Amino acid sequence: MMVGNLMKKKEHLPDFSCEYFTDDKNCLVGLFWSDGESKRNYQVFGDIMSFDATYRSNRYSMVFVPFTGIDNHNNNVSFGAALLASETAETYKWLLRCFLKAFGRQPDVVVTDQDPAMKKAIEEVFTGSRHRLCMRHVMHKLSTKVGVTLCNTTDFKQRICDIVWTDSLSPDEFEVGWHSVIQDFDLSDNN
């Protein structure tokens, strides 16, 4: 029913995009859509885009994947959305190709969680985009990697933030800062 409604919109609204595919049993595997307002948002605010596939709370066990950006008032804006039955590199490649078809260009920067399938798809489809990890995910995992006590130490947090929350460090400068934190907080034996 949802696919049918979206395909009718596509017929009647020239700036509406909708793509889908099914498996050999005619079950929905992927569905992507974007409307005119989302496309206008992308034209203005699409230099940095986030897509996150962590919303799996529907009765069909499909993942909801919103494509979002930030406007000049620091508000979230939608660029489009998708439903996916699986989170494989092939499914993500299909999704990113649909995005390119709808918008005609890649974002400069793509922000995601640490999903290896997303990383592979971005490398193959968004070849001109820079891929960055969501800092909320990185900082959340930090306490599981180094321990809550160290993670809640103000100096440690500040030192980590100084090297990971900037885009102005060269790779060599990052490595120097990283090794300094590892050494200063006695983390060389912590994988």
PDB file of C-alpha atoms in Angstrom:
ATOM      1  CA  MET A   1       0.000   0.000   0.000  1.00  0.00           C
ATOM      2  CA  MET A   2       2.782   2.446   0.922  1.00  0.00           C
ATOM      3  CA  VAL A   3       4.703   1.748  -2.285  1.00  0.00           C
ATOM      4  CA  GLY A   4       1.534   2.245  -4.317  1.00  0.00           C
ATOM      5  CA  ASN A   5       0.804   5.590  -2.677  1.00  0.00           C
ATOM      6  CA  LEU A   6       4.370   6.818  -3.174  1.00  0.00           C
ATOM      7  CA  MET A   7       4.415   5.724  -6.818  1.00  0.00           C
ATOM      8  CA  LYS A   8       1.154   7.662  -7.404  1.00  0.00           C
ATOM      9  CA  LYS A   9       2.818  10.750  -5.927  1.00  0.00           C
ATOM     10  CA  LYS A  10       5.743  10.228  -8.298  1.00  0.00           C
ATOM     11  CA  GLU A  11       3.335  10.189 -11.257  1.00  0.00           C
ATOM     12  CA  HIS A  12       1.629  13.445 -10.252  1.00  0.00           C
ATOM     13  CA  LEU A  13       4.425  15.467  -8.631  1.00  0.00           C
ATOM     14  CA  PRO A  14       7.373  16.174 -10.931  1.00  0.00           C
ATOM     15  CA  ASP A  15       9.809  16.887  -8.068  1.00  0.00           C
ATOM     16  CA  PHE A  16       8.943  13.746  -6.071  1.00  0.00           C
ATOM     17  CA  SER A  17      11.350  10.796  -6.214  1.00  0.00           C
ATOM     18  CA  CYS A  18      10.576   7.240  -5.232  1.00  0.00           C
ATOM     19  CA  GLU A  19      12.466   4.028  -5.944  1.00  0.00           C
ATOM     20  CA  TYR A  20      11.932   0.532  -4.588  1.00  0.00           C
ATOM     21  CA  PHE A  21      12.971  -3.046  -5.152  1.00  0.00           C
ATOM     22  CA  THR A  22      11.659  -6.433  -4.118  1.00  0.00           C
ATOM     23  CA  ASP A  23      13.113  -9.903  -3.702  1.00  0.00           C
ATOM     24  CA  ASP A  24      12.184 -12.996  -5.725  1.00  0.00           C
ATOM     25  CA  LYS A  25       9.115 -13.510  -3.481  1.00  0.00           C
ATOM     26  CA  ASN A  26       7.943  -9.961  -4.255  1.00  0.00           C
ATOM     27  CA  CYS A  27       8.673  -8.823  -0.680  1.00  0.00           C
ATOM     28  CA  LEU A  28       9.869  -5.262  -0.263  1.00  0.00           C
ATOM     29  CA  VAL A  29      13.645  -5.042   0.239  1.00  0.00           C
ATOM     30  CA  GLY A  30      14.252  -1.334  -0.234  1.00  0.00           C
ATOM     31  CA  LEU A  31      12.197   1.836  -0.554  1.00  0.00           C
ATOM     32  CA  PHE A  32      13.584   5.366  -1.003  1.00  0.00           C
ATOM     33  CA  TRP A  33      11.638   8.619  -1.303  1.00  0.00           C
ATOM     34  CA  SER A  34      12.192  12.366  -1.313  1.00  0.00           C
ATOM     35  CA  ASP A  35       9.823  15.259  -1.976  1.00  0.00           C
ATOM     36  CA  GLY A  36      10.309  18.722  -3.436  1.00  0.00           C
ATOM     37  CA  GLU A  37      10.923  20.469  -0.123  1.00  0.00           C
ATOM     38  CA  SER A  38      13.567  17.885   0.799  1.00  0.00           C
ATOM     39  CA  LYS A  39      15.272  18.452  -2.538  1.00  0.00           C
ATOM     40  CA  ARG A  40      15.262  22.217  -1.991  1.00  0.00           C
ATOM     41  CA  ASN A  41      16.751  21.645   1.473  1.00  0.00           C
ATOM     42  CA  TYR A  42      19.504  19.544  -0.085  1.00  0.00           C
ATOM     43  CA  GLN A  43      20.307  22.186  -2.699  1.00  0.00           C
ATOM     44  CA  VAL A  44      20.872  24.758   0.048  1.00  0.00           C
ATOM     45  CA  PHE A  45      22.107  22.692   3.019  1.00  0.00           C
ATOM     46  CA  GLY A  46      23.362  19.478   1.399  1.00  0.00           C
ATOM     47  CA  ASP A  47      27.081  20.024   1.830  1.00  0.00           C
ATOM     48  CA  ILE A  48      27.028  17.781   4.930  1.00  0.00           C
ATOM     49  CA  MET A  49      24.605  14.894   5.183  1.00  0.00           C
ATOM     50  CA  SER A  50      23.972  12.331   7.869  1.00  0.00           C
ATOM     51  CA  PHE A  51      22.300   9.023   7.349  1.00  0.00           C
ATOM     52  CA  ASP A  52      21.561   6.717  10.202  1.00  0.00           C
ATOM     53  CA  ALA A  53      20.086   3.234  10.071  1.00  0.00           C
ATOM     54  CA  THR A  54      19.473   2.665  13.768  1.00  0.00           C
ATOM     55  CA  TYR A  55      15.691   2.929  13.765  1.00  0.00           C
ATOM     56  CA  ARG A  56      14.270  -0.607  13.686  1.00  0.00           C
ATOM     57  CA  SER A  57      10.947  -0.392  15.451  1.00  0.00           C
ATOM     58  CA  ASN A  58       8.258  -1.304  12.970  1.00  0.00           C
ATOM     59  CA  ARG A  59       6.319  -4.527  12.667  1.00  0.00           C
ATOM     60  CA  TYR A  60       7.985  -5.399   9.366  1.00  0.00           C
ATOM     61  CA  SER A  61      11.495  -5.369  10.880  1.00  0.00           C
ATOM     62  CA  MET A  62      12.636  -2.869   8.285  1.00  0.00           C
ATOM     63  CA  VAL A  63      15.203  -0.236   9.137  1.00  0.00           C
ATOM     64  CA  PHE A  64      14.137   3.393   8.765  1.00  0.00           C
ATOM     65  CA  VAL A  65      16.984   5.429   7.265  1.00  0.00           C
ATOM     66  CA  PRO A  66      16.552   9.214   7.344  1.00  0.00           C
ATOM     67  CA  PHE A  67      18.890  11.446   5.337  1.00  0.00           C
ATOM     68  CA  THR A  68      19.317  14.700   7.261  1.00  0.00           C
ATOM     69  CA  GLY A  69      21.295  17.914   7.295  1.00  0.00           C
ATOM     70  CA  ILE A  70      21.520  21.103   9.338  1.00  0.00           C
ATOM     71  CA  ASP A  71      20.149  24.452   8.182  1.00  0.00           C
ATOM     72  CA  ASN A  72      21.638  27.874   8.941  1.00  0.00           C
ATOM     73  CA  HIS A  73      19.654  28.027  12.216  1.00  0.00           C
ATOM     74  CA  ASN A  74      21.138  24.700  13.427  1.00  0.00           C
ATOM     75  CA  ASN A  75      17.816  22.926  12.857  1.00  0.00           C
ATOM     76  CA  ASN A  76      17.596  19.472  11.311  1.00  0.00           C
ATOM     77  CA  VAL A  77      16.272  19.347   7.771  1.00  0.00           C
ATOM     78  CA  SER A  78      15.203  16.248   5.903  1.00  0.00           C
ATOM     79  CA  PHE A  79      16.633  15.307   2.519  1.00  0.00           C
ATOM     80  CA  GLY A  80      14.801  12.015   2.124  1.00  0.00           C
ATOM     81  CA  ALA A  81      14.226   8.666   3.773  1.00  0.00           C
ATOM     82  CA  ALA A  82      14.264   4.959   3.148  1.00  0.00           C
ATOM     83  CA  LEU A  83      13.121   1.629   4.501  1.00  0.00           C
ATOM     84  CA  LEU A  84      15.527  -1.293   4.164  1.00  0.00           C
ATOM     85  CA  ALA A  85      15.016  -4.973   4.903  1.00  0.00           C
ATOM     86  CA  SER A  86      18.749  -5.571   5.352  1.00  0.00           C
ATOM     87  CA  GLU A  87      21.862  -3.583   6.174  1.00  0.00           C
ATOM     88  CA  THR A  88      24.309  -4.994   3.660  1.00  0.00           C
ATOM     89  CA  ALA A  89      26.809  -3.118   1.522  1.00  0.00           C
ATOM     90  CA  GLU A  90      24.783  -4.051  -1.581  1.00  0.00           C
ATOM     91  CA  THR A  91      21.568  -2.630  -0.100  1.00  0.00           C
ATOM     92  CA  TYR A  92      23.338   0.573   0.931  1.00  0.00           C
ATOM     93  CA  LYS A  93      24.890   0.893  -2.538  1.00  0.00           C
ATOM     94  CA  TRP A  94      21.410   0.613  -4.050  1.00  0.00           C
ATOM     95  CA  LEU A  95      20.178   3.281  -1.627  1.00  0.00           C
ATOM     96  CA  LEU A  96      23.023   5.716  -2.342  1.00  0.00           C
ATOM     97  CA  ARG A  97      22.529   5.274  -6.095  1.00  0.00           C
ATOM     98  CA  CYS A  98      18.844   6.147  -5.624  1.00  0.00           C
ATOM     99  CA  PHE A  99      19.929   9.214  -3.660  1.00  0.00           C
ATOM    100  CA  LEU A 100      22.283  10.282  -6.482  1.00  0.00           C
ATOM    101  CA  LYS A 101      19.559   9.757  -9.067  1.00  0.00           C
ATOM    102  CA  ALA A 102      17.149  11.935  -7.073  1.00  0.00           C
ATOM    103  CA  PHE A 103      19.579  14.737  -6.187  1.00  0.00           C
ATOM    104  CA  GLY A 104      22.122  14.704  -8.994  1.00  0.00           C
ATOM    105  CA  ARG A 105      25.155  15.271  -6.782  1.00  0.00           C
ATOM    106  CA  GLN A 106      27.029  13.836  -3.824  1.00  0.00           C
ATOM    107  CA  PRO A 107      27.319  15.648  -0.517  1.00  0.00           C
ATOM    108  CA  ASP A 108      30.773  16.983   0.364  1.00  0.00           C
ATOM    109  CA  VAL A 109      30.716  15.117   3.706  1.00  0.00           C
ATOM    110  CA  VAL A 110      28.712  12.068   4.829  1.00  0.00           C
ATOM    111  CA  VAL A 111      28.357  11.379   8.559  1.00  0.00           C
ATOM    112  CA  THR A 112      27.404   7.863   9.696  1.00  0.00           C
ATOM    113  CA  ASP A 113      27.810   5.494  12.590  1.00  0.00           C
ATOM    114  CA  GLN A 114      30.566   2.879  12.453  1.00  0.00           C
ATOM    115  CA  ASP A 115      28.764   0.403  10.179  1.00  0.00           C
ATOM    116  CA  PRO A 116      31.297  -1.312   7.863  1.00  0.00           C
ATOM    117  CA  ALA A 117      28.630  -1.946   5.201  1.00  0.00           C
ATOM    118  CA  MET A 118      27.845   1.792   5.049  1.00  0.00           C
ATOM    119  CA  LYS A 119      31.543   2.593   4.816  1.00  0.00           C
ATOM    120  CA  LYS A 120      31.994   0.244   1.866  1.00  0.00           C
ATOM    121  CA  ALA A 121      28.942   1.615   0.049  1.00  0.00           C
ATOM    122  CA  ILE A 122      30.052   5.224   0.542  1.00  0.00           C
ATOM    123  CA  GLU A 123      33.544   4.446  -0.771  1.00  0.00           C
ATOM    124  CA  GLU A 124      32.082   2.863  -3.919  1.00  0.00           C
ATOM    125  CA  VAL A 125      29.140   5.184  -4.678  1.00  0.00           C
ATOM    126  CA  PHE A 126      29.983   8.564  -3.107  1.00  0.00           C
ATOM    127  CA  THR A 127      33.544   8.606  -4.401  1.00  0.00           C
ATOM    128  CA  GLY A 128      33.820  12.398  -4.130  1.00  0.00           C
ATOM    129  CA  SER A 129      32.487  12.624  -0.569  1.00  0.00           C
ATOM    130  CA  ARG A 130      34.452  12.606   2.668  1.00  0.00           C
ATOM    131  CA  HIS A 131      33.145  10.015   5.123  1.00  0.00           C
ATOM    132  CA  ARG A 132      33.149  10.950   8.806  1.00  0.00           C
ATOM    133  CA  LEU A 133      31.961   9.053  11.852  1.00  0.00           C
ATOM    134  CA  CYS A 134      29.266  10.454  14.093  1.00  0.00           C
ATOM    135  CA  MET A 135      31.023  11.844  17.157  1.00  0.00           C
ATOM    136  CA  ARG A 136      28.136  10.886  19.431  1.00  0.00           C
ATOM    137  CA  HIS A 137      28.758   7.236  18.541  1.00  0.00           C
ATOM    138  CA  VAL A 138      32.525   7.613  18.928  1.00  0.00           C
ATOM    139  CA  MET A 139      32.276   9.317  22.321  1.00  0.00           C
ATOM    140  CA  HIS A 140      29.673   6.813  23.528  1.00  0.00           C
ATOM    141  CA  LYS A 141      31.981   3.909  22.690  1.00  0.00           C
ATOM    142  CA  LEU A 142      34.918   5.630  24.349  1.00  0.00           C
ATOM    143  CA  SER A 143      33.728   4.815  27.875  1.00  0.00           C
ATOM    144  CA  THR A 144      33.373   1.126  26.977  1.00  0.00           C
ATOM    145  CA  LYS A 145      36.913   1.116  25.604  1.00  0.00           C
ATOM    146  CA  VAL A 146      38.798   2.992  28.338  1.00  0.00           C
ATOM    147  CA  GLY A 147      36.429   2.739  31.289  1.00  0.00           C
ATOM    148  CA  VAL A 148      33.887   5.110  32.765  1.00  0.00           C
ATOM    149  CA  THR A 149      36.242   6.485  35.439  1.00  0.00           C
ATOM    150  CA  LEU A 150      38.903   7.614  32.975  1.00  0.00           C
ATOM    151  CA  CYS A 151      36.318   8.772  30.477  1.00  0.00           C
ATOM    152  CA  ASN A 152      34.741  11.043  33.112  1.00  0.00           C
ATOM    153  CA  THR A 153      38.085  12.654  33.928  1.00  0.00           C
ATOM    154  CA  THR A 154      37.833  16.218  32.652  1.00  0.00           C
ATOM    155  CA  ASP A 155      41.439  16.401  31.438  1.00  0.00           C
ATOM    156  CA  PHE A 156      41.113  13.140  29.500  1.00  0.00           C
ATOM    157  CA  LYS A 157      37.862  14.226  27.860  1.00  0.00           C
ATOM    158  CA  GLN A 158      39.321  17.604  26.948  1.00  0.00           C
ATOM    159  CA  ARG A 159      42.444  16.056  25.435  1.00  0.00           C
ATOM    160  CA  ILE A 160      40.394  13.583  23.391  1.00  0.00           C
ATOM    161  CA  CYS A 161      38.002  16.304  22.248  1.00  0.00           C
ATOM    162  CA  ASP A 162      40.910  18.523  21.207  1.00  0.00           C
ATOM    163  CA  ILE A 163      42.074  15.952  18.680  1.00  0.00           C
ATOM    164  CA  VAL A 164      38.835  14.335  17.488  1.00  0.00           C
ATOM    165  CA  TRP A 165      36.466  17.327  17.331  1.00  0.00           C
ATOM    166  CA  THR A 166      38.529  19.267  14.837  1.00  0.00           C
ATOM    167  CA  ASP A 167      38.957  19.083  11.110  1.00  0.00           C
ATOM    168  CA  SER A 168      42.005  21.336  11.149  1.00  0.00           C
ATOM    169  CA  LEU A 169      44.609  18.708  12.133  1.00  0.00           C
ATOM    170  CA  SER A 170      46.615  16.970   9.472  1.00  0.00           C
ATOM    171  CA  PRO A 171      46.817  13.181   9.781  1.00  0.00           C
ATOM    172  CA  ASP A 172      50.345  13.512  11.179  1.00  0.00           C
ATOM    173  CA  GLU A 173      49.231  16.081  13.779  1.00  0.00           C
ATOM    174  CA  PHE A 174      46.351  13.806  14.767  1.00  0.00           C
ATOM    175  CA  GLU A 175      48.720  10.854  15.231  1.00  0.00           C
ATOM    176  CA  VAL A 176      51.058  12.924  17.423  1.00  0.00           C
ATOM    177  CA  GLY A 177      48.130  14.084  19.576  1.00  0.00           C
ATOM    178  CA  TRP A 178      46.682  10.575  19.753  1.00  0.00           C
ATOM    179  CA  HIS A 179      49.972   8.998  20.826  1.00  0.00           C
ATOM    180  CA  SER A 180      50.406  11.724  23.426  1.00  0.00           C
ATOM    181  CA  VAL A 181      47.006  10.923  24.973  1.00  0.00           C
ATOM    182  CA  ILE A 182      47.764   7.189  24.904  1.00  0.00           C
ATOM    183  CA  GLN A 183      51.085   7.763  26.657  1.00  0.00           C
ATOM    184  CA  ASP A 184      49.927  10.403  29.173  1.00  0.00           C
ATOM    185  CA  PHE A 185      46.969   8.296  30.337  1.00  0.00           C
ATOM    186  CA  ASP A 186      48.867   4.991  30.333  1.00  0.00           C
ATOM    187  CA  LEU A 187      46.708   3.365  27.660  1.00  0.00           C
ATOM    188  CA  SER A 188      49.407   1.661  25.608  1.00  0.00           C
ATOM    189  CA  ASP A 189      48.240  -1.787  26.784  1.00  0.00           C
ATOM    190  CA  ASN A 190      44.586  -0.980  26.088  1.00  0.00           C
ATOM    191  CA  ASN A 191      43.625  -2.320  22.670  1.00  0.00           C
TER     192      ASN A 191
END
